[in-house]
mmCIF file of C-alpha atoms in Angstrom:
data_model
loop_
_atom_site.group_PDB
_atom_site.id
_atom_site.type_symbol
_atom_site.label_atom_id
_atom_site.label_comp_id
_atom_site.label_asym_id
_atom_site.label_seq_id
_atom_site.Cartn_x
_atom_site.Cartn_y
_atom_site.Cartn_z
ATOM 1 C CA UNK J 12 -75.977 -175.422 3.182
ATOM 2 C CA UNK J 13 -77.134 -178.250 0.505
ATOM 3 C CA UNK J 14 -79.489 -175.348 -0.957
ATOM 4 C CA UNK J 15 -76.774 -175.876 -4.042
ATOM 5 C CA UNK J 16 -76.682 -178.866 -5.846
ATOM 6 C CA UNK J 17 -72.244 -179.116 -5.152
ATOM 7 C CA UNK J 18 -73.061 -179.396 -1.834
ATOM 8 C CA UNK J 19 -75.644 -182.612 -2.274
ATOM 9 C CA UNK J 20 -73.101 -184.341 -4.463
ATOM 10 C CA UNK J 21 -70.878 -185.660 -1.475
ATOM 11 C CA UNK J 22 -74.548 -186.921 -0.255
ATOM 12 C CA UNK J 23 -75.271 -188.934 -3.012
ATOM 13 C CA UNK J 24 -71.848 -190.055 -3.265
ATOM 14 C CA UNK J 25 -71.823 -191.523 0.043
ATOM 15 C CA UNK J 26 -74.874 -193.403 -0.847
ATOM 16 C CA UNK J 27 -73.710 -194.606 -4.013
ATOM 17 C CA UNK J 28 -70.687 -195.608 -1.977
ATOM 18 C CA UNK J 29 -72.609 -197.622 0.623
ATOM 19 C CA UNK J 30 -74.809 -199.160 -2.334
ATOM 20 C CA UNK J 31 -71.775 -200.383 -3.954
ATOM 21 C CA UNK J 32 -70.448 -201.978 -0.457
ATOM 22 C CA UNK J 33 -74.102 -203.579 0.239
ATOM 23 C CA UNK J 34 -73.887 -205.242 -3.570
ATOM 24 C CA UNK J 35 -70.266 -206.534 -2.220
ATOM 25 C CA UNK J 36 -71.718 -207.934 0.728
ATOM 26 C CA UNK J 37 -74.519 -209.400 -0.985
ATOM 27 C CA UNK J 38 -72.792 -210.926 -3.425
ATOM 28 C CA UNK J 39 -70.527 -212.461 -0.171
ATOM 29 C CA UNK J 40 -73.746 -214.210 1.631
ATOM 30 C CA UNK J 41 -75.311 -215.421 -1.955
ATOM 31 C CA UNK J 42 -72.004 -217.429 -1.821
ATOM 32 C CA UNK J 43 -69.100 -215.895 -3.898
ATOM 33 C CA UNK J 44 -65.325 -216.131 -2.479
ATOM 34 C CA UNK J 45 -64.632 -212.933 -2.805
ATOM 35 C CA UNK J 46 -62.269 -210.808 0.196
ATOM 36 C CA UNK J 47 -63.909 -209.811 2.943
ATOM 37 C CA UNK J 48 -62.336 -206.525 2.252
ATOM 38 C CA UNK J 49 -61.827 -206.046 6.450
ATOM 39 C CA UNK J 50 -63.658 -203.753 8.040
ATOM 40 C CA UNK J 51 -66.266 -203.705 6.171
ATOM 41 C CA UNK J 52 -69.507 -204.866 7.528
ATOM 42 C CA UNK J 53 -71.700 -208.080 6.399
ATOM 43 C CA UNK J 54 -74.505 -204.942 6.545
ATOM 44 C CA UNK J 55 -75.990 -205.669 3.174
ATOM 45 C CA UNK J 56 -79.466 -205.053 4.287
ATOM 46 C CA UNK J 57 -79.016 -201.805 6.533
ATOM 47 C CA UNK J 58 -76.431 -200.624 3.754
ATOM 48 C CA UNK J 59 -78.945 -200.928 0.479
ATOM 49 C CA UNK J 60 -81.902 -199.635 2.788
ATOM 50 C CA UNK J 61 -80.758 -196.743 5.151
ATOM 51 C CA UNK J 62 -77.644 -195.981 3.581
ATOM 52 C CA UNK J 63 -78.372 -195.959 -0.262
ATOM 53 C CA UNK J 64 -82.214 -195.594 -0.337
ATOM 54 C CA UNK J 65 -83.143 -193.866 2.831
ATOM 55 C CA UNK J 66 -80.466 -191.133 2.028
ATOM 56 C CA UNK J 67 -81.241 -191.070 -1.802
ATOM 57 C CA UNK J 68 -84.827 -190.689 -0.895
ATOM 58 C CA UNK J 69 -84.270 -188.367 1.635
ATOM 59 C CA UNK J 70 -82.425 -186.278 -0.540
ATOM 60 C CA UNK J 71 -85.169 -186.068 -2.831
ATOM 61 C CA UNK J 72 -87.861 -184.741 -0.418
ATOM 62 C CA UNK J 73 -85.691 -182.450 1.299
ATOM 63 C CA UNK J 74 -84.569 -180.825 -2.136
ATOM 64 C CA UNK J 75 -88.980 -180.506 -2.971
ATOM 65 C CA UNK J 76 -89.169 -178.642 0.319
ATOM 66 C CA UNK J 77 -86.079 -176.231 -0.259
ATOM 67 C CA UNK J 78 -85.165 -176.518 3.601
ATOM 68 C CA UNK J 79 -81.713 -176.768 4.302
ATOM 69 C CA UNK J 80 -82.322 -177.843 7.895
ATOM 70 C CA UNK J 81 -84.176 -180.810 6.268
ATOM 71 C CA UNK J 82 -80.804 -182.262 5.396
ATOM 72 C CA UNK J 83 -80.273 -183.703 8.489
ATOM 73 C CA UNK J 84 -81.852 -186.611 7.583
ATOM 74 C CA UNK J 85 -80.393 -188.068 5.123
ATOM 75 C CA UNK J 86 -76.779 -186.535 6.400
ATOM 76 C CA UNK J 87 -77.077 -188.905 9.269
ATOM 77 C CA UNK J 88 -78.797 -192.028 6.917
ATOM 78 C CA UNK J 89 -75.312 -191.616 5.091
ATOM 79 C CA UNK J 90 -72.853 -191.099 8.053
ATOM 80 C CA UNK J 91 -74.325 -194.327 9.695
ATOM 81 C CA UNK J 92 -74.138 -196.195 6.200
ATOM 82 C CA UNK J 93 -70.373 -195.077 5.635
ATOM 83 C CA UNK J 94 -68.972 -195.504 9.261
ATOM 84 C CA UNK J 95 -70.637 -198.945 9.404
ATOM 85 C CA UNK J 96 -68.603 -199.384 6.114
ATOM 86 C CA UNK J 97 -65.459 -198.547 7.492
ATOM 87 C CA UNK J 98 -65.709 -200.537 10.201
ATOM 88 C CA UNK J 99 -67.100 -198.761 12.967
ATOM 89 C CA UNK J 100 -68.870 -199.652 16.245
ATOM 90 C CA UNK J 101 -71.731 -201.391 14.740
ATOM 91 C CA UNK J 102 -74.632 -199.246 17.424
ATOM 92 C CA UNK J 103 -72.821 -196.244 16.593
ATOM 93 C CA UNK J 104 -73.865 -196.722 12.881
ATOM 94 C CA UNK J 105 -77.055 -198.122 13.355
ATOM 95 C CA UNK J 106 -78.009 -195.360 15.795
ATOM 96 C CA UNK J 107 -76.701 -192.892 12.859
ATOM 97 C CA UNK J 108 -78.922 -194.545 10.162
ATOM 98 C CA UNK J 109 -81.781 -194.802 12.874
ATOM 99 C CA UNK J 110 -81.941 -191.238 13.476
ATOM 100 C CA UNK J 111 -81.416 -190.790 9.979
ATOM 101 C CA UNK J 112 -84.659 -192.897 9.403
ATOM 102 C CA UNK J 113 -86.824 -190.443 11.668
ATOM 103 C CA UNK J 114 -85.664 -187.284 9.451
ATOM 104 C CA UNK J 115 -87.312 -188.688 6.728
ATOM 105 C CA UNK J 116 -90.371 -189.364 9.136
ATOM 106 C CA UNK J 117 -90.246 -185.721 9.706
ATOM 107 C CA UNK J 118 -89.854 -184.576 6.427
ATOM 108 C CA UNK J 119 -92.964 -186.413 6.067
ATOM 109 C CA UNK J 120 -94.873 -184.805 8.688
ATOM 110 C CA UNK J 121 -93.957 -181.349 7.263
ATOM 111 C CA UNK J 122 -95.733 -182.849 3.695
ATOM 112 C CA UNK J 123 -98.503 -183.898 5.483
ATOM 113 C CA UNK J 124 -99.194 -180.716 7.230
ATOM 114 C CA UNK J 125 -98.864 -178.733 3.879
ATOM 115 C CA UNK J 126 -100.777 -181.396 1.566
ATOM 116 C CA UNK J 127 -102.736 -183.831 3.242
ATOM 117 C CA UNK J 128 -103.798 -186.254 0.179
ATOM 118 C CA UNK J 129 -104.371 -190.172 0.226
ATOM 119 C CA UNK J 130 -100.949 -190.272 -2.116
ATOM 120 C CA UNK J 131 -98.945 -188.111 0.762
ATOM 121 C CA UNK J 132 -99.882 -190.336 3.300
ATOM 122 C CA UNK J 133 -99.177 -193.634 2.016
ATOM 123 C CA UNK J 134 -95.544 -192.120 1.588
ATOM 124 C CA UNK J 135 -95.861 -190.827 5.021
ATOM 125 C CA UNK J 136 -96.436 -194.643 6.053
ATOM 126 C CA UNK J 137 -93.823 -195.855 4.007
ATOM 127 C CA UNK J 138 -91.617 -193.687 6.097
ATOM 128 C CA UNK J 139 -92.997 -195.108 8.932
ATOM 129 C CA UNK J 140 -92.320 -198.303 7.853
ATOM 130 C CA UNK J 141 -88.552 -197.365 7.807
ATOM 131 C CA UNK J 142 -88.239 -196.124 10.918
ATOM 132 C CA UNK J 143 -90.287 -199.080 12.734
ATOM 133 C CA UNK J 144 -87.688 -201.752 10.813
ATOM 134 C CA UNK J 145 -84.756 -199.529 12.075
ATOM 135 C CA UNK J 146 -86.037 -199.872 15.450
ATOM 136 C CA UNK J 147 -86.237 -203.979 14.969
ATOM 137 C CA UNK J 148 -82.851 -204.029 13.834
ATOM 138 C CA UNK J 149 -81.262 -201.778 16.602
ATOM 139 C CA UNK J 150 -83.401 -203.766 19.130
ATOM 140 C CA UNK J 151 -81.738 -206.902 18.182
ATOM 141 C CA UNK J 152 -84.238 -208.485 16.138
ATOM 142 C CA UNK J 153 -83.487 -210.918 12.926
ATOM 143 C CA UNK J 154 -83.316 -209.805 9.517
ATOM 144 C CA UNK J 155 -85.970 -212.106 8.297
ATOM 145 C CA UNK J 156 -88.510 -210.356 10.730
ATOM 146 C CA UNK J 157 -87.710 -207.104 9.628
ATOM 147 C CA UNK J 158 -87.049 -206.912 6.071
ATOM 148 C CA UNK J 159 -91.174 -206.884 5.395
ATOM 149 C CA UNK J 160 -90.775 -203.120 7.041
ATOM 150 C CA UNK J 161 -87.860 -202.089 4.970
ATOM 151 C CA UNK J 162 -89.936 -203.495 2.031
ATOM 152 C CA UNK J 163 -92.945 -201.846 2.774
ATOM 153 C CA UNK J 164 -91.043 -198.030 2.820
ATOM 154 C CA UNK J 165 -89.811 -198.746 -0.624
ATOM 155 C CA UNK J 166 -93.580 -199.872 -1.719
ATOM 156 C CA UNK J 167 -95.134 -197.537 0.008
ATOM 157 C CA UNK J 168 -93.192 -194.651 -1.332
ATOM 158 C CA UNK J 169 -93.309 -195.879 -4.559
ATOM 159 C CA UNK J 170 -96.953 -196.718 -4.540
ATOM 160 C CA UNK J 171 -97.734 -193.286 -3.218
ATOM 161 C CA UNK J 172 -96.015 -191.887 -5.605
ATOM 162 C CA UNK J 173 -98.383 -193.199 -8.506
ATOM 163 C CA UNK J 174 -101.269 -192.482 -6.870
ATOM 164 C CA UNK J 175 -100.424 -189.441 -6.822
ATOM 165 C CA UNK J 176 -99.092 -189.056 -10.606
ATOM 166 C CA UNK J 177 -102.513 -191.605 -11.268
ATOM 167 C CA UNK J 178 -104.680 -188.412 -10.439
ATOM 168 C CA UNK J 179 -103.420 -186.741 -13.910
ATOM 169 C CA UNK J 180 -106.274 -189.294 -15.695
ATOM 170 C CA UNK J 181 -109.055 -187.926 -13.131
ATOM 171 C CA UNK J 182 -109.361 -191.829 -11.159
ATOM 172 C CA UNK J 183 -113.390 -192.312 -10.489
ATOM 173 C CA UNK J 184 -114.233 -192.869 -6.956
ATOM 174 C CA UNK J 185 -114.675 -196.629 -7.433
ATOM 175 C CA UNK J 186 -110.855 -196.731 -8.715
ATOM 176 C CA UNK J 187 -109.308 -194.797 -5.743
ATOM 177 C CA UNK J 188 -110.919 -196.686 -3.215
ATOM 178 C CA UNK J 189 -109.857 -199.989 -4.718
ATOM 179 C CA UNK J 190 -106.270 -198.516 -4.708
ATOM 180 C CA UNK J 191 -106.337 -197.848 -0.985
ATOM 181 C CA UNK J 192 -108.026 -201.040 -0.551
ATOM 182 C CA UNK J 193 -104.988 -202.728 -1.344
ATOM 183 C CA UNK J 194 -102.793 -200.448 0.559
ATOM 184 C CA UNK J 195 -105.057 -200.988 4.003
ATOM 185 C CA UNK J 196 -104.417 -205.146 3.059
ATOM 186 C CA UNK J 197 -101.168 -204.717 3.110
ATOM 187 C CA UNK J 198 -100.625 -202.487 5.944
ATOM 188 C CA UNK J 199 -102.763 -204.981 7.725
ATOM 189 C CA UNK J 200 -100.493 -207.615 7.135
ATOM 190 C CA UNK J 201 -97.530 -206.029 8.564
ATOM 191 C CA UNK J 202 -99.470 -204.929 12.124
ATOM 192 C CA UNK J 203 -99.950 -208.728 12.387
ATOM 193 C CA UNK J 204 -96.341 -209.721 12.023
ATOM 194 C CA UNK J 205 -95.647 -208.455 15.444
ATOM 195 C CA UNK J 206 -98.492 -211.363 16.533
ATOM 196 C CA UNK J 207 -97.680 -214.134 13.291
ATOM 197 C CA UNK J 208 -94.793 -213.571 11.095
ATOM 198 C CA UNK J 209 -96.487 -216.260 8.860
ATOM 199 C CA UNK J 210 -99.942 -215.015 8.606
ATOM 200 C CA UNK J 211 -99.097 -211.340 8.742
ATOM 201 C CA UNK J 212 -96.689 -212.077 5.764
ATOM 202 C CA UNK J 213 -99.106 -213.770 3.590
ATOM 203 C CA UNK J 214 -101.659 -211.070 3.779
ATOM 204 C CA UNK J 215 -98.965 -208.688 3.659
ATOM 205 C CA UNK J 216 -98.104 -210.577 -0.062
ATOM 206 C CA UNK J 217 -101.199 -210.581 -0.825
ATOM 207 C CA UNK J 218 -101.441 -206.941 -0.505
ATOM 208 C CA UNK J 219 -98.613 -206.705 -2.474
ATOM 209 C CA UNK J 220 -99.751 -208.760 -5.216
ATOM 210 C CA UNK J 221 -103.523 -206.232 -4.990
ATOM 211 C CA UNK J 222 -101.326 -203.347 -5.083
ATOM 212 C CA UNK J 223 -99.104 -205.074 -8.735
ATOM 213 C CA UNK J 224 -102.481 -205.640 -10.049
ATOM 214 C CA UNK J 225 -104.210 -202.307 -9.541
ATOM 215 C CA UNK J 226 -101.145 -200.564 -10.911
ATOM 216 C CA UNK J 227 -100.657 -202.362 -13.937
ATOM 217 C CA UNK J 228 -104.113 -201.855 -14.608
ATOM 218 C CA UNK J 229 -104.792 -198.029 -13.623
ATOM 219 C CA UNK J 230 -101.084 -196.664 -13.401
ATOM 220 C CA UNK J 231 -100.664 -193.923 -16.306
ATOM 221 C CA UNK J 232 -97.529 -195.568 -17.570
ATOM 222 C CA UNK J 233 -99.911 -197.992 -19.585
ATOM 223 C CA UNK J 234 -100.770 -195.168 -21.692
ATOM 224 C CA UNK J 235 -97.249 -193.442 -21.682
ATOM 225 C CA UNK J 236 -96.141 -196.521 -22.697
ATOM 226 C CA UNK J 237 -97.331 -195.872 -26.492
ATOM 227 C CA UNK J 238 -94.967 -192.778 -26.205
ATOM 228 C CA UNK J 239 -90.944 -192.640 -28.017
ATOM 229 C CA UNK J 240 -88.027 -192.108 -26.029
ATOM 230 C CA UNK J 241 -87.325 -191.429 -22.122
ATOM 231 C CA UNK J 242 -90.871 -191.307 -21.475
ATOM 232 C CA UNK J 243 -91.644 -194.713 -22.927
ATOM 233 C CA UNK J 244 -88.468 -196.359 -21.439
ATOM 234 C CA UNK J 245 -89.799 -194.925 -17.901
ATOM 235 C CA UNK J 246 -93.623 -196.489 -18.447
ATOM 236 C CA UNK J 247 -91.536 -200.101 -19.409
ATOM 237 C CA UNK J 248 -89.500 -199.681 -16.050
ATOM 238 C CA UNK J 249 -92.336 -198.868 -13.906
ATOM 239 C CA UNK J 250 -94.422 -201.964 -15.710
ATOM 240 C CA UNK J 251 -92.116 -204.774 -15.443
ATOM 241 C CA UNK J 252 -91.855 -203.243 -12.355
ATOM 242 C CA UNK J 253 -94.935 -203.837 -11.630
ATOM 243 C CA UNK J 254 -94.927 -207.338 -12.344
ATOM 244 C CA UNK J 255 -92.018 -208.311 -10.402
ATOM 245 C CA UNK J 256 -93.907 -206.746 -7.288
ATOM 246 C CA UNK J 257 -96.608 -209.159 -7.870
ATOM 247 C CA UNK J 258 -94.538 -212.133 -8.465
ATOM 248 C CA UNK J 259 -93.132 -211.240 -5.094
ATOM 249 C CA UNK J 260 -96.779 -211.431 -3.748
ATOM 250 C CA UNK J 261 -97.164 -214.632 -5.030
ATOM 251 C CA UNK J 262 -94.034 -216.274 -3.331
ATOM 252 C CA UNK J 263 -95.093 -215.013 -0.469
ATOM 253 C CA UNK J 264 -98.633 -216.065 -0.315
ATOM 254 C CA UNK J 265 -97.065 -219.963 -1.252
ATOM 255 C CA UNK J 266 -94.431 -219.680 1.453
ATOM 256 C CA UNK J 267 -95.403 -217.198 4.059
ATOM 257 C CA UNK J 268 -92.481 -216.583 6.482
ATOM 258 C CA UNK J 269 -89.655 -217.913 5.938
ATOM 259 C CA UNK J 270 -86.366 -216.792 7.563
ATOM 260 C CA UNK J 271 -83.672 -218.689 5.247
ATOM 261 C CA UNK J 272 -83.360 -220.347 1.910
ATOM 262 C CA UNK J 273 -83.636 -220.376 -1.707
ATOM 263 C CA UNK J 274 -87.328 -219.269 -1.134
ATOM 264 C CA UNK J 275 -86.673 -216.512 1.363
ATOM 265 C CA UNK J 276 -84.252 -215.052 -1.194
ATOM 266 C CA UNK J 277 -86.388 -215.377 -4.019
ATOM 267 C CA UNK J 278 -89.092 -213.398 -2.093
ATOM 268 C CA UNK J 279 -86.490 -210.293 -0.844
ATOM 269 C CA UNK J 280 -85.337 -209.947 -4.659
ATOM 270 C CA UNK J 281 -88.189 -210.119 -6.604
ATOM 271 C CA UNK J 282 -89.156 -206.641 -4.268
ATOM 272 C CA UNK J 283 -85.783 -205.349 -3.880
ATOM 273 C CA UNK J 284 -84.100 -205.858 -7.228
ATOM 274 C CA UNK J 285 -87.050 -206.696 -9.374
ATOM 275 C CA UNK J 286 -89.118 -203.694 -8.174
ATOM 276 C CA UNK J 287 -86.988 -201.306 -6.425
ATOM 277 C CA UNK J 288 -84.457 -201.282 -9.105
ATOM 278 C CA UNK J 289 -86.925 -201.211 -11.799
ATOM 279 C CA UNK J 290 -88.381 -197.903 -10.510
ATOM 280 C CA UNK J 291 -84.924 -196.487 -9.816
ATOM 281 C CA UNK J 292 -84.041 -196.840 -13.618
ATOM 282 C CA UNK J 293 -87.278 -195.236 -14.610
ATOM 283 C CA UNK J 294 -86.808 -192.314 -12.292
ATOM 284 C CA UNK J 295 -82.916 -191.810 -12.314
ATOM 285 C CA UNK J 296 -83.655 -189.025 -15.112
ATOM 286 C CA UNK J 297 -85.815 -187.204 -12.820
ATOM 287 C CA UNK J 298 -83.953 -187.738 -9.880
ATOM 288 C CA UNK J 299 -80.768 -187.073 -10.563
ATOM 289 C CA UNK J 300 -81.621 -183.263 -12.378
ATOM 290 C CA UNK J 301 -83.557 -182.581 -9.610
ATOM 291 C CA UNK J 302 -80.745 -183.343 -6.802
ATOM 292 C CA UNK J 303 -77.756 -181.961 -9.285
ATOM 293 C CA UNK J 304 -79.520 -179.389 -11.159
ATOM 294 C CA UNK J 305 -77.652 -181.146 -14.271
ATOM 295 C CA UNK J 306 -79.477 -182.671 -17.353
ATOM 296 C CA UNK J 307 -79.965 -185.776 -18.205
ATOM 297 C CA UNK J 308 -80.977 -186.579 -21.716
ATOM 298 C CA UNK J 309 -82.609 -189.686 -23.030
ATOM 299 C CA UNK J 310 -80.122 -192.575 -24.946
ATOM 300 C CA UNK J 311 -81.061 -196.140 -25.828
ATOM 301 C CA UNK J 312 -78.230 -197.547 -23.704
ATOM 302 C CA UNK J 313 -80.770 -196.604 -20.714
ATOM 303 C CA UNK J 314 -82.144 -200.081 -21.908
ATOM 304 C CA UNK J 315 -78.595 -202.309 -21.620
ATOM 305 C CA UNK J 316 -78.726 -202.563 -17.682
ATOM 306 C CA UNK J 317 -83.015 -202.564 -17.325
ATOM 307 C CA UNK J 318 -82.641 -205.973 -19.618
ATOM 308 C CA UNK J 319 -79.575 -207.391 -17.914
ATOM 309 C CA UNK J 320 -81.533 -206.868 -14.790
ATOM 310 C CA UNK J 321 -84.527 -208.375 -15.358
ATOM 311 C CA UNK J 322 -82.729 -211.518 -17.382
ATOM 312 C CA UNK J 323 -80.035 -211.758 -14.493
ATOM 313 C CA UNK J 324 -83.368 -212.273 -11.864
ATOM 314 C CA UNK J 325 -85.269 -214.478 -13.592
ATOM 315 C CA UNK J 326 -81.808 -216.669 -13.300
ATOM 316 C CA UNK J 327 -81.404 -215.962 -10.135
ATOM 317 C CA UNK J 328 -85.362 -216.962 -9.185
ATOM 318 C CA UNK J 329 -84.809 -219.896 -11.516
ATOM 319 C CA UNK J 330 -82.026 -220.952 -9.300
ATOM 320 C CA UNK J 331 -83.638 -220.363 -6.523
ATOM 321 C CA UNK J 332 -86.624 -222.415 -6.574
ATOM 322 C CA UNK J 333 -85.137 -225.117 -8.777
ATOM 323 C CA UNK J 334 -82.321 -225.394 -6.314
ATOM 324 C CA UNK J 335 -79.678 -224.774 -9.016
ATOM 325 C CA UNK J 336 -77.179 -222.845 -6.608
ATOM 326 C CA UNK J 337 -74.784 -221.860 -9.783
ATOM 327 C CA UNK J 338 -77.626 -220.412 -11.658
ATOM 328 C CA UNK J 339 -78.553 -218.538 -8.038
ATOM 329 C CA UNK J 340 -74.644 -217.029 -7.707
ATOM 330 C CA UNK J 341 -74.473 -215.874 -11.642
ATOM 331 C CA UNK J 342 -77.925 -214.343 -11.246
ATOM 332 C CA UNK J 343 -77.023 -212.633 -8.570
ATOM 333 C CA UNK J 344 -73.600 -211.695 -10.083
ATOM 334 C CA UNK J 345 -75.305 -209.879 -13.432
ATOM 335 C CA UNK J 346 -77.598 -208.484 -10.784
ATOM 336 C CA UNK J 347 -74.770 -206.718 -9.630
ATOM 337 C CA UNK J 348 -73.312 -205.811 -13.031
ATOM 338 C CA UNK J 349 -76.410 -204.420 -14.266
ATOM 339 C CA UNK J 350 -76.545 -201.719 -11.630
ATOM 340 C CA UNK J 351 -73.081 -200.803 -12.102
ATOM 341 C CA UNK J 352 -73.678 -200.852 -15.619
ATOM 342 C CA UNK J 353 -76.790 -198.711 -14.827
ATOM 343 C CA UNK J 354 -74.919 -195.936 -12.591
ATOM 344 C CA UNK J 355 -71.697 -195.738 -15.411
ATOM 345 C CA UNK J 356 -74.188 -195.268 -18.385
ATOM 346 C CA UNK J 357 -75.930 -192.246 -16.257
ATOM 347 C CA UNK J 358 -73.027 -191.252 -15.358
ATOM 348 C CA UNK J 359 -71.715 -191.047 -18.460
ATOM 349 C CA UNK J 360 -74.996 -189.099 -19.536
ATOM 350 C CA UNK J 361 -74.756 -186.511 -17.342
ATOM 351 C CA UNK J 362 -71.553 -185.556 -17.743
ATOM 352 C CA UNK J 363 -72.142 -185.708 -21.611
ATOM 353 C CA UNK J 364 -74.994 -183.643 -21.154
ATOM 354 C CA UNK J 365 -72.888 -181.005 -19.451
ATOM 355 C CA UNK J 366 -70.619 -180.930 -21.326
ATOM 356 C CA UNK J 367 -72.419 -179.816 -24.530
ATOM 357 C CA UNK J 368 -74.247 -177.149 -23.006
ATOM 358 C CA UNK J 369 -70.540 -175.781 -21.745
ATOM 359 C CA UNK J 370 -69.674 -176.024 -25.708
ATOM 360 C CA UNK J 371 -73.363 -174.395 -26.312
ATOM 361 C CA UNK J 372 -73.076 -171.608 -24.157
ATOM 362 C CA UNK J 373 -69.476 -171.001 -25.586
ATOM 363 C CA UNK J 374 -70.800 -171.021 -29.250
#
């Protein structure tokens, strides 16, 4: 079971599914009179996190270790995420996406046991960091004190990830240790949000902003950004990237916790859009092959929705701290559009894609 890519599909389905609700919900608290669409959940958080990312990411690792017991994980991240969505008992789903939160934990204690490396730990953290914000949330704690956690799994992973590429240029000594530098800042910060939200948040930002810095000055994508094609678009993702990871450093360092406002949802999207999305563009056309086991070739539309995003934040961080609440709710709305606009174009790619090497292995 799931050893064949058919039988992942309805996996990342579900996840697309319960990224498409959270966007729906978002777009609902940012302040658009849209339906309800009863009985689906004001879960945008819990959605985007353990139902889209967690499974999606899940997914991923479980496919690298070819165990089909390893699906589990992100089976459960996806069956909380959809019967939240359709209205379920809202423990039932959260214990679901919970659960679903310590696969991934466990996938990452099977990595760890098979390649113990600075890179597979900081991703073994990040999936930590999931499963400790999963915890606050089921235990009844507020958003704004957890959303640091579900941050930190998406950096972490992510900034594991390019340490571990980063070792293709042979790092000196001096270079690694300033990378986990910044990672042991950051972690830092988040152990001291269980003692002071505000001053484990601003060294947590800071981290983040140590952590932008080293990467956009030691990540290989600075020199695969001189390359043509899917390889360059990937290094632009993963830069401006970069950037908006430290521009969400910097908010936070100037406002340190905040649990409301213009400024705590400047902070959440610069990481969560800005960032996260970024690095989903760039690594959709490795993902996706991997999970599907169907190609995905390079096209210049790739660049339509990675624009739109960036152009629709800066709008809706404009709005934000200039208190311009229309600018805020049409950012956010092209927000939206851009990953839709993202998932149809690689949609449309793949299917493209298969569809000429039917007609080539007909010819």
């Amino acid at each position: 079971m799931f050893t064949k890519p058919s039988h992942r599909f309805p996996l990342l389905l579900l996840s697309v599914i319960a990224l498409l609700v959270a966007m729906w919900s978002g777009l609902l608290r940012v302040g658009w009179l849209f339906p309800a669409l009863a009985p689906w959940r004001m879960a945008h958080g819990p959605l985007m996190i353990a139902g889209f990312l967690g499974t999606l990411i899940s997914i991923e690792r479980a496919v690298a270790l070819n165990e089909s017991w390893l699906y589990l994980g992100p089976v459960l991240s996806a069956a909380g995420g959809i019967y939240y969505v359709a209205g379920g008992d809202d423990i039932i789903g959260a214990l679901l996406m919970l659960a679903g939160s310590f696969g991934l934990v466990v996938i990452f204690a099977l990595i760890l046991k098979q390649h113990r490396e600075d890179y597979t730990i900081v991703m073994a953290l990040g999936s930590v960091a999931l499963f400790v914000g999963m915890l606050l949330w089921i235990s009844g704690h507020s958003i704004a004190r957890i959303v640091l956690w579900w941050s930190a799994f998406l950096v972490l992973t992510i900034v594991g990830e390019r340490l571990e590429l980063s070792r293709l240029m042979r790092p000196s000594k001096t270079r690694r240790t300033l990378g986990q530098i910044t990672v042991v800042v950051y972690l830092l910060g988040l152990m001291l949000t269980f003692f002071s939200s505000d001053t484990g948040t601003r060294i947590a930002s800071a981290g983040m902003l140590l952590m932008a810095l080293w990467l956009l000055r030691f990540d290989i994508a600075r020199i695969t950004i001189r390359k043509t094609a899917l390889v360059r678009f990937v290094a632009i993702c993963l830069l401006s990237g970069y950037v908006w990871l430290g521009v969400g450093g910097i908010i936070g360092l100037y406002a340190g916790y905040s649990y409301a406002g213009p400024i705590y949802d400047a902070f959440l999207h610069t990481v969560f859009v800005g960032f996260t999305f970024s690095m989903i563009f760039g690594h959709a056309a490795i993902i996706f092959p991997s999970i599907l086991m169907l190609p995905v070739k390079y096209s210049p539309k790739f660049y339509y929705p990675l624009v739109l995003l960036h152009i629709s934040l800066i709008l809706r961080i404009t709005g934000d701290l200039a208190l311009l609440h229309q600018v805020r709710l049409w950012g956010s709305m092209l927000n939206a559009i851009a990953i839709l606009l993202f998932l149809i174009i690689m949609g449309s790619t793949i299917l493209n894609g298969r569809k000429e090497d039917a007609e080539a292995e007909l010819a």
